[in-house]
Amino acid sequence: MNGGFFVYIYKDKKQNIQYVGYGKNSKRAISHQAKTHNKSLEELIESGGYSVHIAGPFDDEVTARTVEAALISAIDPFCNKKQEKKEWRFRPIGVKPELTFRLAEAPLQLSDLLIDNKKILFVRISNINFSDRVGYDISTPPKDSAIVARVKKYWQLNKYIPQWAENPSESPSLLVGVIGSPGSQIIISSMEIDINKWDDLDVHKGGLVEVPLKNARELDMHDLRGRKIDKSVGLKFGGIRSKFFRIFPES
C-alpha cells in the first residue's frame, strides 16, 4: 500500500466527509494526525470523532488528482480550502456558473417569452465550430464575445428584410440563442435587435445576414439567459438553413 497514488477522506462521527486529500503513498492519509497546517482538519482530529478511508492505488498521479478534485467539487468538504484544476471539477452544465440558479426555475411557457407581445427571433446553436466562430460546448461555455459572434450570424433572413426595413415594427425585437432539443432547450443569450438597421445590411451568399444588435454586450435581456424552455412551446428547428431559426409568434 506504500506505492502508487491514493485519495483519502476524513469523515466525522456522523459519517459526513469533512476532508478529501491526495498522496503519493498511503502513509499520507494518516500523516495529518501527527501534523497538519489545516486548522479545521486539526480540530476534527483532536475531537477524536473521525475515521479515515482510502481509495487506490491509482495508476498515475493525474488519475488520483482527478478523483480528488471531483470529490472536493461535488461534496465541498468543510476542511478543504482549495480546488484543483477546473476541468476536473463538477460544474454547472449549459450555462455560466453564476446563472446556475436559473436552471432550477420552472421552464418558460410561450406566454413568458412573448414579452409585450413583441416578436422573437429564435436561432438554434450547435457545438460545431465554424472557421470564424465557435460552437457552444455545454460543458465549457465560450466567452460572451464568442457567443455573440455565433448567435448573430449568419441566418437566412433575406426574404424578410424588405418587409422589416420598410416597417420596423414588424421585425422581431429580440434575438434568442437556444441549445438543445425540445424538452431540454436552454437559452444561452437574449439580445435586443436594432430594428432600424435592417435596411443597412450586407446579404451574403445564400441569403444569409448578420442580425443587427443594439448592444452586443448585453446577453441577458429580460433575464432570459440560462432559462429552460418548456416543451409545450413547440420550438422545433429543421435540418436546412431556412429552418435553423424560428420567429414567434408566427404570421
CSV table of N, CA, C and O in Angstrom, one decimal, residues 1 5-23 25-33 41 44 49-58 67-68 71 75:
chain,number,residue,atom,x,y,z
A,1,MET,N,0.8,-1.2,0.0
A,1,MET,CA,0.0,0.0,0.0
A,1,MET,C,0.8,1.3,0.0
A,1,MET,O,0.3,2.4,-0.1
A,5,PHE,N,-0.6,5.8,-6.1
A,5,PHE,CA,-1.2,7.1,-5.8
A,5,PHE,C,-2.6,6.9,-5.2
A,5,PHE,O,-3.3,6.1,-5.7
A,6,PHE,N,-2.9,7.6,-4.1
A,6,PHE,CA,-4.1,7.4,-3.3
A,6,PHE,C,-4.9,8.7,-3.1
A,6,PHE,O,-4.4,9.8,-3.1
A,7,VAL,N,-6.2,8.4,-2.9
A,7,VAL,CA,-7.1,9.5,-2.5
A,7,VAL,C,-7.7,9.0,-1.2
A,7,VAL,O,-8.1,7.9,-1.0
A,8,TYR,N,-7.8,9.9,-0.2
A,8,TYR,CA,-8.3,9.5,1.1
A,8,TYR,C,-9.3,10.6,1.6
A,8,TYR,O,-9.3,11.7,1.1
A,9,ILE,N,-10.2,10.2,2.5
A,9,ILE,CA,-11.2,11.1,3.0
A,9,ILE,C,-11.2,10.9,4.5
A,9,ILE,O,-11.0,9.8,5.1
A,10,TYR,N,-11.5,12.0,5.2
A,10,TYR,CA,-11.8,12.0,6.7
A,10,TYR,C,-13.3,12.3,6.9
A,10,TYR,O,-13.8,13.2,6.3
A,11,LYS,N,-13.9,11.4,7.6
A,11,LYS,CA,-15.3,11.5,8.0
A,11,LYS,C,-15.4,11.9,9.4
A,11,LYS,O,-14.6,11.5,10.3
A,12,ASP,N,-16.5,12.6,9.7
A,12,ASP,CA,-16.8,12.9,11.1
A,12,ASP,C,-17.6,11.8,11.7
A,12,ASP,O,-17.9,10.8,11.1
A,13,LYS,N,-18.0,11.9,13.0
A,13,LYS,CA,-18.7,10.8,13.7
A,13,LYS,C,-20.1,10.6,13.1
A,13,LYS,O,-20.7,9.5,13.3
A,14,LYS,N,-20.6,11.5,12.3
A,14,LYS,CA,-21.9,11.3,11.6
A,14,LYS,C,-21.7,10.8,10.2
A,14,LYS,O,-22.7,10.7,9.5
A,15,GLN,N,-20.5,10.4,9.9
A,15,GLN,CA,-20.1,9.9,8.6
A,15,GLN,C,-20.2,10.9,7.4
A,15,GLN,O,-20.4,10.5,6.3
A,16,ASN,N,-20.1,12.1,7.8
A,16,ASN,CA,-20.1,13.2,6.7
A,16,ASN,C,-18.6,13.4,6.4
A,16,ASN,O,-17.8,13.5,7.2
A,17,ILE,N,-18.4,13.5,5.1
A,17,ILE,CA,-17.0,13.7,4.6
A,17,ILE,C,-16.6,15.2,4.9
A,17,ILE,O,-17.3,16.1,4.4
A,18,GLN,N,-15.5,15.4,5.6
A,18,GLN,CA,-15.1,16.7,6.0
A,18,GLN,C,-13.8,17.1,5.3
A,18,GLN,O,-13.4,18.3,5.3
A,19,TYR,N,-13.1,16.1,4.8
A,19,TYR,CA,-11.8,16.4,4.1
A,19,TYR,C,-11.5,15.4,3.0
A,19,TYR,O,-11.7,14.2,3.3
A,20,VAL,N,-11.0,15.8,1.9
A,20,VAL,CA,-10.5,14.9,0.8
A,20,VAL,C,-9.1,15.3,0.5
A,20,VAL,O,-8.7,16.5,0.4
A,21,GLY,N,-8.2,14.3,0.4
A,21,GLY,CA,-6.8,14.5,0.2
A,21,GLY,C,-6.2,13.6,-0.8
A,21,GLY,O,-6.8,12.6,-1.2
A,22,TYR,N,-5.0,13.9,-1.2
A,22,TYR,CA,-4.2,13.0,-2.2
A,22,TYR,C,-2.8,12.8,-1.6
A,22,TYR,O,-2.3,13.6,-0.9
A,23,GLY,N,-2.3,11.6,-2.0
A,23,GLY,CA,-1.0,11.3,-1.5
A,23,GLY,C,-0.3,10.3,-2.5
A,23,GLY,O,-0.9,9.5,-3.2
A,25,ASN,N,1.6,8.1,-1.5
A,25,ASN,CA,1.6,6.7,-0.9
A,25,ASN,C,0.5,6.8,0.2
A,25,ASN,O,0.0,7.8,0.6
A,26,SER,N,0.2,5.6,0.7
A,26,SER,CA,-0.9,5.5,1.7
A,26,SER,C,-0.6,6.2,3.0
A,26,SER,O,-1.5,6.6,3.7
A,27,LYS,N,0.7,6.4,3.3
A,27,LYS,CA,1.0,7.0,4.6
A,27,LYS,C,0.6,8.4,4.7
A,27,LYS,O,0.4,8.9,5.8
A,28,ARG,N,0.4,9.1,3.5
A,28,ARG,CA,-0.1,10.5,3.5
A,28,ARG,C,-1.4,10.6,4.2
A,28,ARG,O,-1.7,11.6,4.9
A,29,ALA,N,-2.3,9.6,4.1
A,29,ALA,CA,-3.6,9.7,4.7
A,29,ALA,C,-3.6,9.8,6.2
A,29,ALA,O,-4.5,10.5,6.8
A,30,ILE,N,-2.6,9.3,6.9
A,30,ILE,CA,-2.5,9.3,8.4
A,30,ILE,C,-1.5,10.4,8.8
A,30,ILE,O,-1.4,10.6,10.0
A,31,SER,N,-0.7,11.0,7.9
A,31,SER,CA,0.3,11.9,8.3
A,31,SER,C,-0.3,13.2,9.0
A,31,SER,O,0.3,13.8,9.9
A,32,HIS,N,-1.5,13.5,8.7
A,32,HIS,CA,-2.2,14.7,9.3
A,32,HIS,C,-2.4,14.5,10.8
A,32,HIS,O,-2.5,15.5,11.5
A,33,GLN,N,-2.4,13.3,11.2
A,33,GLN,CA,-2.7,13.0,12.6
A,33,GLN,C,-1.5,13.4,13.5
A,33,GLN,O,-1.6,13.7,14.7
A,41,LEU,N,-9.1,20.8,9.9
A,41,LEU,CA,-8.8,19.3,9.9
A,41,LEU,C,-8.2,19.0,11.3
A,41,LEU,O,-8.5,17.9,11.9
A,44,LEU,N,-10.8,18.6,13.8
A,44,LEU,CA,-11.6,17.4,13.7
A,44,LEU,C,-10.8,16.2,14.3
A,44,LEU,O,-11.3,15.4,15.0
A,49,GLY,N,-13.5,12.3,17.0
A,49,GLY,CA,-14.7,11.7,16.3
A,49,GLY,C,-14.5,11.7,14.8
A,49,GLY,O,-15.2,12.4,14.1
A,50,TYR,N,-13.6,10.9,14.3
A,50,TYR,CA,-13.4,10.9,12.9
A,50,TYR,C,-12.9,9.4,12.5
A,50,TYR,O,-12.5,8.6,13.3
A,51,SER,N,-13.0,9.2,11.2
A,51,SER,CA,-12.5,8.0,10.6
A,51,SER,C,-11.8,8.3,9.3
A,51,SER,O,-12.2,9.3,8.6
A,52,VAL,N,-10.9,7.5,8.9
A,52,VAL,CA,-10.1,7.7,7.6
A,52,VAL,C,-10.4,6.6,6.6
A,52,VAL,O,-10.3,5.4,7.0
A,53,HIS,N,-10.7,6.9,5.4
A,53,HIS,CA,-10.9,5.9,4.3
A,53,HIS,C,-10.0,6.2,3.2
A,53,HIS,O,-9.7,7.4,2.9
A,54,ILE,N,-9.6,5.2,2.4
A,54,ILE,CA,-8.7,5.4,1.4
A,54,ILE,C,-9.1,4.7,0.1
A,54,ILE,O,-9.7,3.6,0.2
A,55,ALA,N,-8.7,5.2,-1.1
A,55,ALA,CA,-9.0,4.6,-2.4
A,55,ALA,C,-7.7,4.6,-3.2
A,55,ALA,O,-6.9,5.5,-3.1
A,56,GLY,N,-7.5,3.5,-3.9
A,56,GLY,CA,-6.3,3.3,-4.6
A,56,GLY,C,-5.6,2.0,-4.4
A,56,GLY,O,-6.2,1.2,-3.7
A,57,PRO,N,-4.4,1.8,-4.9
A,57,PRO,CA,-3.6,2.7,-5.7
A,57,PRO,C,-4.2,3.0,-7.1
A,57,PRO,O,-4.7,2.1,-7.7
A,58,PHE,N,-4.0,4.2,-7.6
A,58,PHE,CA,-4.3,4.6,-8.9
A,58,PHE,C,-3.1,4.5,-9.8
A,58,PHE,O,-1.9,4.5,-9.3
A,67,VAL,N,-9.6,12.4,-9.3
A,67,VAL,CA,-10.6,11.9,-8.4
A,67,VAL,C,-10.7,12.8,-7.2
A,67,VAL,O,-11.8,13.1,-6.7
A,68,GLU,N,-9.6,13.2,-6.7
A,68,GLU,CA,-9.6,14.2,-5.5
A,68,GLU,C,-10.4,15.4,-5.9
A,68,GLU,O,-11.3,15.9,-5.1
A,71,LEU,N,-14.2,14.9,-6.2
A,71,LEU,CA,-14.8,14.7,-4.9
A,71,LEU,C,-15.0,16.0,-4.2
A,71,LEU,O,-16.0,16.3,-3.6
A,75,ILE,N,-18.6,17.4,-3.2
A,75,ILE,CA,-19.0,17.4,-1.8
A,75,ILE,C,-18.8,18.7,-1.1
A,75,ILE,O,-19.5,19.0,-0.1
